[in-house]
Coordinates of C-alpha atoms in Angstrom, one line a residue:
Chain A
M1 CA 0.0 0.0 0.0
A2 CA 2.6 2.5 1.1
D3 CA 4.8 1.6 -1.8
T4 CA 2.0 2.3 -4.3
L5 CA 0.7 5.4 -2.6
M6 CA 4.0 7.3 -2.4
P7 CA 4.8 7.4 -6.1
G8 CA 1.2 8.3 -6.8
S9 CA 1.1 11.4 -4.6
Q10 CA 4.6 12.3 -5.9
A11 CA 3.3 12.2 -9.4
A12 CA 0.4 14.4 -8.4
I13 CA 2.8 17.0 -7.0
N14 CA 4.9 16.9 -10.1
A15 CA 1.9 17.4 -12.3
D16 CA 0.9 20.4 -10.1
E17 CA 4.4 21.9 -10.5
M18 CA 4.4 21.3 -14.2
E19 CA 1.2 23.3 -14.5
G20 CA 2.7 26.0 -12.3
L21 CA 0.0 25.6 -9.7
S22 CA 2.4 25.0 -6.8
D23 CA 4.6 27.9 -7.8
K24 CA 4.6 31.0 -5.6
P25 CA 2.3 33.4 -7.4
K26 CA 4.2 36.1 -9.4
S27 CA 3.9 39.6 -8.1
F28 CA 2.2 42.2 -10.3
G29 CA 5.4 44.0 -11.0
R30 CA 7.1 40.8 -12.1
L31 CA 4.2 39.9 -14.4
A32 CA 4.2 43.4 -15.9
F33 CA 7.9 43.1 -16.5
D34 CA 7.4 39.7 -18.2
R35 CA 4.7 41.1 -20.4
F36 CA 6.8 44.1 -21.3
V37 CA 9.8 42.0 -22.2
R38 CA 7.6 39.9 -24.5
H39 CA 6.2 42.9 -26.2
R40 CA 8.5 43.0 -29.3
L41 CA 7.7 46.5 -30.3
A42 CA 8.3 47.9 -26.8
L43 CA 11.8 46.3 -26.9
V44 CA 12.4 47.8 -30.3
G45 CA 11.4 51.2 -28.8
V46 CA 13.7 50.9 -25.8
F47 CA 16.6 49.7 -28.0
G48 CA 16.0 52.5 -30.5
L49 CA 15.9 55.2 -27.9
I50 CA 19.2 53.9 -26.3
L51 CA 20.8 53.8 -29.7
I52 CA 19.8 57.3 -30.7
A53 CA 20.6 58.8 -27.3
A54 CA 24.1 57.2 -27.5
A55 CA 24.5 58.5 -31.1
F56 CA 23.5 62.0 -30.0
I57 CA 25.9 62.0 -27.0
V58 CA 28.9 60.3 -28.5
G59 CA 28.5 61.4 -32.1
P60 CA 29.8 64.9 -31.9
W61 CA 33.1 63.7 -30.4
I62 CA 33.6 61.3 -33.3
S63 CA 32.6 63.8 -35.9
G64 CA 35.1 66.3 -34.5
Y65 CA 33.3 69.5 -35.4
P66 CA 31.9 72.0 -32.9
F67 CA 28.2 72.6 -33.6
D68 CA 28.7 76.3 -34.3
E69 CA 32.0 76.2 -36.2
T70 CA 31.5 77.8 -39.6
N71 CA 33.6 77.0 -42.7
V72 CA 32.6 79.0 -45.8
R73 CA 34.6 76.8 -48.2
D74 CA 32.5 73.7 -47.2
R75 CA 29.0 75.1 -47.4
M76 CA 25.9 73.3 -48.7
L77 CA 27.7 70.0 -49.0
G78 CA 25.7 66.8 -49.4
P79 CA 26.3 63.8 -47.0
S80 CA 29.9 62.5 -47.2
A81 CA 32.4 60.6 -45.2
S82 CA 33.7 63.8 -43.5
H83 CA 30.3 65.4 -43.0
W84 CA 27.8 62.6 -42.5
F85 CA 24.7 64.7 -42.9
G86 CA 26.3 67.4 -45.0
T87 CA 26.7 71.0 -44.1
D88 CA 24.5 74.1 -44.1
E89 CA 24.8 77.3 -46.0
I90 CA 27.6 78.7 -43.7
G91 CA 29.4 75.4 -43.6
R92 CA 28.4 74.1 -40.2
D93 CA 28.5 70.3 -39.8
L94 CA 24.9 69.1 -39.8
F95 CA 25.5 65.8 -38.0
T96 CA 26.9 67.7 -35.0
R97 CA 24.0 70.1 -35.1
T98 CA 21.4 67.4 -35.5
A99 CA 22.9 65.6 -32.5
R100 CA 22.8 68.7 -30.4
G101 CA 19.2 69.5 -31.4
G102 CA 18.2 65.9 -30.8
R103 CA 19.7 66.0 -27.3
Y104 CA 17.6 69.1 -26.6
S105 CA 14.5 67.3 -27.9
L106 CA 15.2 64.3 -25.6
V107 CA 16.0 66.4 -22.6
I108 CA 13.1 68.7 -23.0
G109 CA 10.8 65.8 -23.6
L110 CA 11.9 63.9 -20.5
V111 CA 12.0 67.0 -18.2
A112 CA 8.7 68.5 -19.3
A113 CA 6.9 65.1 -19.2
T114 CA 8.3 64.3 -15.7
L115 CA 7.3 67.7 -14.3
A116 CA 3.9 67.6 -15.9
T117 CA 3.3 64.1 -14.5
V118 CA 4.4 65.0 -11.0
F119 CA 2.3 68.1 -10.9
G120 CA -0.7 66.6 -12.7
T121 CA -0.7 63.5 -10.5
L122 CA -0.7 65.7 -7.3
M123 CA -3.4 68.0 -8.6
G124 CA -5.5 65.1 -9.8
A125 CA -5.1 63.2 -6.5
I126 CA -6.0 66.4 -4.5
A127 CA -9.1 67.1 -6.7
G128 CA -10.3 63.5 -6.5
Y129 CA -9.6 63.0 -2.8
Y130 CA -11.0 66.2 -1.4
G131 CA -13.7 66.6 -4.0
K132 CA -16.4 69.4 -3.7
A133 CA -15.0 73.0 -3.8
V134 CA -11.3 71.9 -4.3
D135 CA -12.3 69.7 -7.2
A136 CA -14.4 72.5 -8.8
V137 CA -11.6 75.0 -8.5
I138 CA -9.1 72.7 -10.1
A139 CA -11.6 71.7 -12.8
Q140 CA -12.1 75.4 -13.7
F141 CA -8.4 76.0 -13.7
I142 CA -7.9 73.1 -16.1
N143 CA -10.7 74.5 -18.4
L144 CA -9.0 77.9 -18.3
I145 CA -5.7 76.4 -19.5
L146 CA -7.5 74.4 -22.2
V147 CA -9.6 77.3 -23.6
V148 CA -6.6 79.4 -24.5
P149 CA -4.8 78.1 -27.5
F150 CA -1.5 76.4 -26.4
L151 CA 0.4 78.1 -29.1
L152 CA -0.6 81.6 -27.8
T153 CA 0.5 80.9 -24.3
L154 CA 3.8 79.3 -25.4
A155 CA 4.5 82.2 -27.8
L156 CA 3.8 84.8 -25.1
F157 CA 6.0 83.1 -22.6
S158 CA 8.8 82.6 -25.0
L159 CA 8.6 86.3 -26.0
R160 CA 8.6 87.4 -22.4
F161 CA 11.0 85.0 -20.7
G162 CA 13.3 84.1 -23.6
S163 CA 13.7 80.5 -24.6
T164 CA 16.4 78.5 -23.0
W165 CA 15.6 74.8 -22.9
W166 CA 14.6 74.6 -19.3
R167 CA 12.2 77.5 -19.6
L168 CA 10.7 75.8 -22.6
A169 CA 10.4 72.6 -20.6
L170 CA 8.8 74.5 -17.7
V171 CA 6.1 76.1 -19.8
L172 CA 5.3 72.9 -21.7
A173 CA 4.9 71.2 -18.4
A174 CA 2.7 74.0 -17.1
L175 CA 0.4 73.4 -20.0
L176 CA 0.4 69.6 -20.4
W177 CA -0.3 68.4 -16.8
T178 CA -4.1 68.7 -17.3
R179 CA -4.7 65.3 -19.0
I180 CA -2.9 63.4 -16.3
A181 CA -4.7 65.3 -13.6
R182 CA -8.0 64.3 -15.1
I183 CA -7.1 60.6 -15.4
V184 CA -5.7 60.5 -11.9
R185 CA -8.7 62.3 -10.5
G186 CA -11.0 59.7 -12.1
I187 CA -9.1 56.8 -10.6
V188 CA -8.9 58.4 -7.1
L189 CA -12.6 59.2 -7.1
S190 CA -13.4 55.5 -7.4
L191 CA -10.5 54.4 -5.1
K192 CA -11.3 56.6 -2.1
E193 CA -14.7 54.9 -1.6
Q194 CA -13.0 51.5 -1.2
E195 CA -12.6 49.6 2.0
F196 CA -8.8 49.8 2.3
V197 CA -9.0 53.6 2.4
M198 CA -11.7 53.5 5.1
A199 CA -9.5 51.0 7.0
A200 CA -6.5 53.3 6.8
R201 CA -8.6 56.2 8.1
A202 CA -10.1 54.1 10.9
A203 CA -6.5 53.2 11.8
G204 CA -5.8 56.9 12.2
A205 CA -3.8 57.7 9.1
S206 CA -3.7 61.4 8.1
H207 CA -5.1 62.5 4.7
M208 CA -1.6 63.1 3.5
R209 CA -0.5 59.6 4.4
I210 CA -3.6 58.1 2.8
V211 CA -3.0 59.9 -0.5
L212 CA 0.7 59.3 -0.6
R213 CA 0.9 55.7 0.7
H214 CA -2.4 54.1 -0.1
I215 CA -3.9 55.9 -3.1
L216 CA -1.0 57.0 -5.3
P217 CA 0.6 53.5 -5.6
N218 CA -2.6 52.4 -7.2
V219 CA -2.4 55.2 -9.8
I220 CA 1.2 54.6 -10.9
G221 CA 0.3 52.1 -13.6
A222 CA -1.9 54.6 -15.5
V223 CA 0.5 57.4 -14.9
V224 CA 3.5 55.6 -16.2
V225 CA 1.8 55.0 -19.5
E226 CA 0.7 58.6 -19.8
V227 CA 4.1 60.0 -19.0
T228 CA 5.6 57.9 -21.8
L229 CA 3.0 59.2 -24.3
L230 CA 3.5 62.7 -23.0
V231 CA 7.2 62.5 -23.9
G232 CA 6.2 62.0 -27.5
T233 CA 3.7 64.9 -27.4
V234 CA 6.3 67.2 -25.8
I235 CA 8.9 66.4 -28.4
V236 CA 6.5 67.1 -31.3
L237 CA 5.3 70.3 -29.7
E238 CA 8.8 71.5 -28.9
S239 CA 10.0 70.9 -32.5
T240 CA 6.8 72.6 -33.9
L241 CA 7.5 75.7 -31.7
S242 CA 11.1 75.8 -32.8
F243 CA 10.1 75.4 -36.4
L244 CA 7.8 78.4 -36.1
G245 CA 10.6 80.4 -34.5
L246 CA 9.0 80.4 -31.0
G247 CA 11.2 77.8 -29.3
V248 CA 14.9 77.3 -29.2
K249 CA 16.6 80.2 -30.9
A250 CA 19.7 80.5 -33.1
P251 CA 22.7 80.3 -32.6
D252 CA 21.7 77.3 -30.6
T253 CA 19.7 74.7 -32.5
S254 CA 17.0 72.1 -32.2
L255 CA 15.5 69.5 -34.5
G256 CA 12.6 71.8 -35.4
L257 CA 14.9 74.7 -36.1
L258 CA 17.1 72.6 -38.3
V259 CA 14.0 71.7 -40.4
S260 CA 13.0 75.3 -40.5
D261 CA 16.6 76.3 -41.7
A262 CA 16.5 73.7 -44.4
K263 CA 13.0 74.7 -45.5
S264 CA 14.2 77.6 -47.7
K265 CA 16.6 75.3 -49.5
I266 CA 14.2 72.4 -49.9
D267 CA 13.9 72.5 -53.7
D268 CA 17.7 72.1 -54.1
D269 CA 18.3 69.8 -51.2
P270 CA 15.3 67.9 -49.9
I271 CA 17.5 65.5 -47.9
R272 CA 18.5 68.2 -45.5
V273 CA 14.9 68.6 -44.4
L274 CA 14.5 64.9 -44.1
T275 CA 17.4 64.1 -41.8
P276 CA 16.2 66.1 -38.7
G277 CA 12.6 65.4 -39.7
I278 CA 13.1 61.7 -39.7
M279 CA 15.0 61.9 -36.3
I280 CA 11.9 63.5 -34.8
V281 CA 9.7 60.8 -36.3
F282 CA 12.1 58.0 -35.1
I283 CA 12.3 59.3 -31.5
V284 CA 8.5 59.8 -31.2
L285 CA 7.9 56.4 -32.8
C286 CA 10.2 54.6 -30.3
V287 CA 8.7 56.5 -27.4
N288 CA 5.2 55.5 -28.5
F289 CA 6.2 51.9 -28.9
V290 CA 7.5 51.9 -25.3
G291 CA 4.2 53.6 -24.1
D292 CA 2.2 51.0 -25.9
G293 CA 4.2 48.1 -24.4
L294 CA 3.8 49.6 -21.0
R295 CA 0.1 50.0 -21.4
D296 CA -0.3 46.3 -22.3
A297 CA 2.1 45.3 -19.6
L298 CA 0.5 47.3 -16.8
D299 CA -3.1 46.4 -17.7
P300 CA -4.0 43.7 -15.1
K301 CA -6.6 42.3 -17.6
S302 CA -4.2 41.6 -20.4
K303 CA -2.8 38.1 -20.8
L304 CA 0.8 37.0 -21.1
E305 CA 0.4 35.3 -24.5
K306 CA -1.0 38.3 -26.4
N307 CA 1.5 40.8 -27.5
Chain B
M1 CA -32.9 69.4 -23.8
F2 CA -33.2 73.2 -24.5
A3 CA -32.7 73.9 -20.8
Y4 CA -29.7 71.7 -20.8
I5 CA -28.1 73.4 -23.8
T6 CA -28.8 76.9 -22.3
R7 CA -27.3 75.9 -19.0
R8 CA -24.2 74.5 -20.7
V9 CA -23.7 77.6 -22.7
L10 CA -24.2 79.9 -19.7
A11 CA -21.7 77.9 -17.7
T12 CA -19.0 78.5 -20.2
V13 CA -19.5 82.3 -20.4
P14 CA -17.7 83.2 -17.1
L15 CA -14.8 80.9 -18.1
L16 CA -14.5 82.6 -21.4
V17 CA -14.6 86.1 -19.9
V18 CA -11.8 85.2 -17.5
A19 CA -9.7 83.6 -20.3
L20 CA -10.2 86.7 -22.6
Y21 CA -9.3 89.0 -19.8
L22 CA -6.1 87.1 -19.0
V23 CA -5.1 86.8 -22.7
H24 CA -5.6 90.6 -23.1
V25 CA -3.4 91.3 -20.1
M26 CA -0.8 88.7 -21.1
V27 CA -0.5 90.0 -24.7
S28 CA -0.3 93.7 -23.5
A29 CA 2.2 92.8 -20.8
T30 CA 4.6 90.8 -23.1
T31 CA 4.6 93.0 -26.1
D32 CA 5.4 96.6 -26.8
P33 CA 3.7 98.1 -29.9
L34 CA 5.7 101.3 -29.3
A35 CA 9.1 99.7 -29.6
D36 CA 9.8 101.1 -33.0
F37 CA 8.5 104.6 -32.1
R38 CA 10.5 105.1 -28.9
L39 CA 13.7 105.4 -30.9
C40 CA 12.6 108.3 -33.1
L41 CA 10.4 110.0 -30.5
P42 CA 10.6 113.7 -31.0
R43 CA 10.2 113.4 -34.7
C44 CA 7.4 110.9 -34.9
Q45 CA 5.2 112.2 -32.1
D46 CA 2.1 111.9 -34.3
G47 CA 2.6 108.2 -35.1
F48 CA 3.4 107.6 -31.4
D49 CA 0.2 109.2 -30.3
Q50 CA -1.8 107.3 -33.0
I51 CA -0.4 104.0 -31.7
V52 CA -1.2 105.0 -28.1
E53 CA -4.7 105.7 -29.1
N54 CA -5.2 102.6 -31.3
Y55 CA -4.0 100.3 -28.5
N56 CA -5.4 102.3 -25.6
L57 CA -2.0 102.5 -24.1
D58 CA -2.9 105.4 -21.8
V59 CA -5.2 103.1 -19.9
N60 CA -3.8 101.0 -17.1
L61 CA -2.8 97.4 -18.2
W62 CA -5.3 95.7 -15.9
L63 CA -8.2 98.0 -17.0
R64 CA -7.4 97.9 -20.7
P65 CA -9.5 94.7 -21.3
F66 CA -12.7 96.4 -20.2
T67 CA -12.7 98.9 -23.1
W68 CA -12.5 95.9 -25.3
F69 CA -15.3 94.0 -23.5
E70 CA -17.4 97.1 -23.8
S71 CA -17.2 97.3 -27.6
A72 CA -17.3 93.5 -28.0
L73 CA -20.7 93.4 -26.3
G74 CA -21.9 95.7 -29.0
G75 CA -20.7 93.3 -31.6
D76 CA -17.5 95.2 -32.5
L77 CA -14.5 93.0 -32.1
G78 CA -12.1 95.9 -32.9
R79 CA -9.6 96.4 -35.6
S80 CA -6.6 94.4 -36.5
E81 CA -3.5 96.7 -36.5
S82 CA -1.3 94.2 -38.4
L83 CA -3.7 93.4 -41.2
G84 CA -5.5 96.8 -41.3
L85 CA -9.0 95.4 -41.3
P86 CA -11.9 95.0 -38.8
V87 CA -11.5 91.7 -36.9
T88 CA -14.9 90.5 -37.8
T89 CA -14.1 90.8 -41.5
I90 CA -10.9 88.9 -41.0
L91 CA -12.6 86.1 -39.1
W92 CA -15.2 85.8 -41.8
D93 CA -12.9 85.9 -44.9
R94 CA -10.2 83.8 -43.3
G95 CA -12.7 81.5 -41.7
I96 CA -14.1 80.6 -45.1
N97 CA -10.6 79.9 -46.5
T98 CA -9.9 77.7 -43.5
A99 CA -13.2 75.9 -43.9
M100 CA -12.3 75.1 -47.5
I101 CA -9.6 72.8 -46.4
A102 CA -11.0 71.9 -42.9
V103 CA -14.4 70.6 -44.1
P104 CA -13.1 68.1 -46.8
A105 CA -10.2 67.1 -44.5
F106 CA -12.6 66.4 -41.6
L107 CA -15.1 64.5 -43.7
V108 CA -12.7 62.4 -45.7
G109 CA -10.4 61.9 -42.7
S110 CA -13.1 60.8 -40.3
I111 CA -14.7 58.4 -42.8
V112 CA -11.4 56.8 -43.8
A113 CA -10.4 56.5 -40.2
L114 CA -13.7 54.9 -39.3
L115 CA -13.5 52.4 -42.2
L116 CA -9.9 51.5 -41.3
S117 CA -10.7 51.0 -37.6
I118 CA -13.6 48.7 -38.5
Y119 CA -11.4 46.7 -40.8
S120 CA -8.7 46.4 -38.2
A121 CA -11.1 45.6 -35.3
R122 CA -12.8 42.8 -37.3
R123 CA -9.5 40.9 -37.7
P124 CA -7.3 42.0 -34.8
Y125 CA -3.7 40.6 -34.6
T126 CA -3.6 39.6 -38.3
K127 CA -1.3 40.8 -41.0
G128 CA -3.8 43.4 -42.3
D129 CA -4.3 44.8 -38.8
Y130 CA -0.6 44.9 -38.1
A131 CA 0.1 46.7 -41.4
L132 CA -2.6 49.3 -40.7
T133 CA -1.6 49.7 -37.0
G134 CA 2.1 50.1 -38.0
L135 CA 1.2 52.7 -40.6
S136 CA -0.9 54.7 -38.1
F137 CA 2.0 54.5 -35.6
I138 CA 4.3 56.0 -38.2
G139 CA 1.8 58.6 -39.3
F140 CA 1.1 59.5 -35.7
A141 CA 4.9 60.1 -35.0
F142 CA 5.1 62.7 -37.9
P143 CA 4.9 66.3 -36.7
S144 CA 2.6 68.1 -39.1
F145 CA 5.3 70.4 -40.3
V146 CA 7.5 67.5 -41.5
M147 CA 4.5 65.8 -43.1
A148 CA 3.5 69.0 -44.9
L149 CA 7.0 69.7 -46.1
V150 CA 7.5 66.1 -47.4
L151 CA 4.1 66.1 -49.2
Q152 CA 4.6 69.5 -50.6
N153 CA 8.1 68.7 -51.9
L154 CA 7.1 65.2 -53.2
L155 CA 3.7 65.9 -54.8
A156 CA 4.3 69.4 -56.1
V157 CA 8.0 70.1 -56.7
Q158 CA 9.5 66.7 -57.4
F159 CA 6.5 65.5 -59.3
E160 CA 6.9 68.4 -61.6
N161 CA 10.6 67.6 -62.0
W162 CA 9.9 64.0 -62.9
F163 CA 6.8 64.3 -65.1
G164 CA 6.8 67.9 -66.2
V165 CA 3.3 68.7 -65.0
K166 CA 2.3 70.3 -61.8
P167 CA -0.8 68.4 -60.5
F168 CA -1.4 70.4 -57.4
N169 CA -1.0 74.0 -56.4
T170 CA 0.8 75.1 -53.3
G171 CA -1.1 78.0 -51.9
R172 CA -4.4 79.6 -52.7
K173 CA -4.5 80.7 -56.3
T174 CA -7.2 82.9 -57.7
G175 CA -8.7 80.0 -59.7
E176 CA -12.4 80.3 -59.8
N177 CA -13.7 77.0 -61.3
F178 CA -14.0 73.8 -59.2
L179 CA -11.0 72.0 -60.7
E180 CA -8.7 74.9 -59.9
L181 CA -10.0 75.1 -56.4
A182 CA -9.6 71.3 -56.0
R183 CA -5.9 71.7 -57.0
D184 CA -5.5 74.4 -54.4
V185 CA -7.2 72.5 -51.6
F186 CA -5.7 69.0 -52.3
L187 CA -2.3 69.2 -50.6
P188 CA -3.2 71.0 -47.4
A189 CA -6.3 68.9 -47.0
L190 CA -4.2 65.7 -47.6
T191 CA -1.7 66.7 -44.9
L192 CA -4.5 67.2 -42.4
I193 CA -6.2 63.9 -43.5
I194 CA -3.0 61.8 -43.1
V195 CA -2.2 63.3 -39.7
G196 CA -5.8 63.0 -38.5
V197 CA -6.4 59.5 -39.8
A198 CA -3.3 58.2 -38.1
A199 CA -4.5 59.5 -34.7
D200 CA -8.1 58.6 -35.1
S201 CA -7.8 55.1 -36.4
R202 CA -5.9 53.8 -33.4
F203 CA -8.6 55.2 -31.1
G204 CA -11.4 53.9 -33.3
R205 CA -9.8 50.5 -33.5
A206 CA -9.6 50.2 -29.7
S207 CA -13.3 51.4 -29.3
M208 CA -14.5 49.0 -32.0
I209 CA -12.6 46.0 -30.6
E210 CA -14.0 46.7 -27.1
T211 CA -17.5 46.9 -28.4
L212 CA -17.2 43.7 -30.5
N213 CA -16.1 41.8 -27.3
Q214 CA -19.3 42.8 -25.5
D215 CA -21.8 40.1 -24.5
Y216 CA -24.7 41.6 -26.5
I217 CA -22.6 41.2 -29.7
R218 CA -22.1 37.5 -28.9
T219 CA -25.9 37.2 -28.2
A220 CA -26.7 38.8 -31.6
R221 CA -24.3 36.5 -33.4
A222 CA -25.7 33.5 -31.4
K223 CA -29.2 34.2 -32.4
G224 CA -28.2 34.3 -36.1
V225 CA -28.1 38.0 -36.9
P226 CA -26.1 38.4 -40.1
E227 CA -22.5 39.6 -39.6
K228 CA -23.1 42.7 -41.6
T229 CA -25.9 43.8 -39.3
V230 CA -23.9 42.9 -36.2
V231 CA -21.0 45.1 -37.3
W232 CA -22.7 48.0 -39.0
K233 CA -25.7 48.3 -36.8
H234 CA -25.3 46.7 -33.3
A235 CA -21.5 47.4 -32.8
L236 CA -20.9 50.5 -34.8
R237 CA -23.6 52.5 -33.1
N238 CA -22.1 51.9 -29.7
A239 CA -18.5 52.2 -30.8
L240 CA -19.3 55.6 -32.3
I241 CA -20.1 57.2 -28.9
P242 CA -16.5 57.8 -27.8
L243 CA -15.5 58.7 -31.4
V244 CA -18.1 61.5 -31.6
T245 CA -16.3 63.4 -28.8
L246 CA -13.1 63.0 -30.7
W247 CA -14.7 64.3 -33.9
A248 CA -16.2 67.3 -32.2
L249 CA -12.7 68.2 -30.9
N250 CA -11.1 67.6 -34.2
F251 CA -13.6 69.5 -36.3
S252 CA -13.6 72.6 -34.0
A253 CA -9.7 72.5 -33.9
L254 CA -9.6 72.3 -37.7
L255 CA -12.1 75.1 -38.2
S256 CA -10.1 77.3 -35.9
G257 CA -7.2 77.1 -38.3
A258 CA -4.3 74.6 -38.7
V259 CA -1.4 77.0 -37.9
V260 CA 1.5 74.9 -39.2
T261 CA -0.1 73.3 -42.3
E262 CA -1.7 76.5 -43.5
S263 CA 1.5 78.5 -43.0
I264 CA 3.6 76.0 -44.9
Y265 CA 1.2 75.9 -47.9
S266 CA 0.8 79.7 -47.6
W267 CA -2.9 79.2 -47.2
P268 CA -4.6 82.5 -46.2
G269 CA -6.7 80.9 -43.4
L270 CA -7.0 81.6 -39.7
G271 CA -3.8 79.8 -38.8
P272 CA -1.3 82.2 -40.4
A273 CA -3.4 85.2 -39.2
F274 CA -3.1 83.8 -35.7
L275 CA 0.7 83.6 -36.1
T276 CA 0.9 87.2 -37.4
S277 CA -1.3 88.4 -34.6
I278 CA 1.0 86.9 -32.0
G279 CA 4.1 88.2 -33.7
E280 CA 2.8 91.7 -34.1
A281 CA 1.1 92.1 -30.7
D282 CA -2.2 92.5 -32.4
V283 CA -4.4 92.2 -29.3
D284 CA -7.8 92.6 -31.0
L285 CA -7.0 89.9 -33.6
V286 CA -5.6 87.5 -30.9
L287 CA -8.8 87.9 -28.8
G288 CA -11.0 87.6 -31.9
I289 CA -9.4 84.2 -32.8
V290 CA -9.5 83.0 -29.2
I291 CA -13.2 83.8 -29.0
F292 CA -13.8 82.2 -32.4
S293 CA -12.1 78.9 -31.5
A294 CA -13.7 78.9 -28.0
V295 CA -17.2 79.3 -29.4
L296 CA -16.6 76.6 -32.0
T297 CA -15.3 74.2 -29.3
V298 CA -18.3 74.8 -27.1
A299 CA -20.7 74.5 -30.0
F300 CA -19.3 71.3 -31.3
N301 CA -19.1 69.7 -27.8
L302 CA -22.8 70.5 -27.5
V303 CA -23.5 68.9 -30.9
A304 CA -21.5 65.8 -29.6
D305 CA -23.7 65.7 -26.5
V306 CA -26.9 65.8 -28.6
L307 CA -25.5 63.1 -30.9
Y308 CA -24.9 60.9 -27.8
G309 CA -28.6 61.1 -27.0
I310 CA -29.4 60.0 -30.5
L311 CA -26.9 57.1 -30.6
D312 CA -27.8 55.9 -27.2
P313 CA -31.3 56.8 -26.1
R314 CA -30.5 55.7 -22.5
I315 CA -28.4 58.8 -22.1
R316 CA -30.5 61.5 -20.3
F317 CA -29.8 65.2 -20.1
D318 CA -30.4 66.6 -16.7

C-alpha cells in the first residue's frame, strides 16, 4: 500500500508543478515586466531610444566639429564621409547640429513630461480625494488652460522670458499636466470609496498619508503609460515651436529649427529637411512603442500570451 | 434638452470672460507696440500718439481689457492693426478659407479612419491589422510640419521635375472654377487627413474591438443576426459614442485654423493670421481668434452631446 501510494502522490505534486500551480504566485510587477519584455515593439522602442541617445551624446566627439563652427569653403555639402549629414549654408556640420538638437529634444521631452506628470498627479489626487470645492476650483483651472490656445501661451512666454531649454520645458509642463490630472482624478474618485481607504482612516492615518501611501501606488500604472506618451507629445510640440521660431533660438539649435533652416533650400536639397525630420519621427515612434508596451504590460486584464 | 443646452452655454461664459481678460493682459504685458517709435520719438510724435490711441496704451494694463469688452458686447471686435481690417471681416474671410480645407479634411479623414478601424477591429492581430496599425503608428509620429514639407516637396515640386506637369498648387491661387479650387485644396487637406487618420484610427480600433467583445454582440451572433448587421448596426452605433467626442474636438480644432499646415502651404486661413497676430502684438485679432475657437469648441461639444442622445437613447440630459 505504502509503496504504491507514495509514487502516486509524488506524481500528483509533479503534475501540479508542471502546470505551475504550486509555484509562488508572481507579483504584479514581475508579471508586468514579463509582459513588457515579451512585447516586441516595446523592446524595439527601448533599444531604438538607447541607440539614438548614444549617437547624440557620442556622435559629436567622433565627428570632431563644434556645432557652431562655420567653414565657408565647405558650405551646402551633401552627405559624405567627413560630413555625415552634409553642411548648411555657412558650412556648419549638420550631423553635429542634429545631435545637439536631438539632445535638446530628448532632454526637454523627459524633463517636461516628468514635471507635468508629478504636478498633474498631485493636482488630480487632491481634486479627486478632497472633492467638492477643491475639485471644482481645479476643474475650472484646467478648463481655463484648455480654452486658451497652447500656441498663444507658449509664444507669449517665449517672448517674455526668452527660450532657454529649461524655460521651454517648464512652460510645456505647465500646459500639459491637465490630461494626467483628469485621469488620476477619475481613478482616485473610485479608489477613495474602497474599504482599504476606510480601514486606513479608521487606523488613524492622516489625509496626506492616505493619499501618498495608499492611493498613489494604485495610480502609478496609468500614470507611467501617460508619461511615456507625453514625452512624445512634448517632443512634437517643442519641435513645432522651434520650427515656427518660437522655441529654441539661433545660434543654438534644435530639430525643429534645423527643419526650418533647411526649408528655404528644400527644392535644391530635400534630404536636408528629411534628416532632422526623420530623427523626430524616429524618436517619437520609439517613445510611443514603449508607451504601448507599458500600457499592455501594466493592464491587469491583459494576458501574457497576447502581445 | 433646451434647458440643458442653455445651462451648458451659460456655464462657459464666465470661463471665457476670465480667459479673454487674462489673454488681453498677457498680450499687453509681453509686447510693446511702441518699440519702433520710442527710438525716433521727438520726430514721430504723431505716429506715437496714434499707436497710443489705437492700442489704448494710456489706460492701465489691468483695466485695458474692459474697453475691449465694452465694444465686444456691442458686436464690434475691434480692428486688427497688423492686417489693417476689422477683426470680424478677417474672421469671416479667413474662416471661409480655413473651412475650404477643414471641411473636406474632416469629412474624408473621419470616414477613412472609421472604415480602417472597423477593418482592423474585425481581424485583430492579423497581417492586415498589423500593417494598418504600423502605418498609423508612423503617421502619428510625424509632426505636421514634417508631413506638410514632405508632401509639398514630393507631390508638387519633385512630381513636376519628374513628369513635367504640376498636379497640385501650393497656396491659394485665384482659380475660380471647381477644378482649380480642388488643385489648391488638395495638398493642405491631404496633410490634415493623413495626420488625422493616423491619430483617429488607433482610437477607433480600440473602441470597436472593445464593443465587438461585448456580451450583446455575442448574443446577436448566437441568435443568427447576419454579420453585416452585427458590425454595422449593433456594434458601430455603440462604438461611435467615444468617437463622436473626438470628432467634435477635431472639427472645431480644424475650423479654428491649422497653424502649421496653413503656414507651410501659404494658405490664407486663420492659422497664419493667428501667427501674425502673436508676432505683431495685435491684441484685438488675438482675442478675436481666441473667441472664435472657444465658441466653436463649445458649440461642437454640445453637438456631440446631442448626438450621444441619438446614438444611445438611454443617455439622459439633466
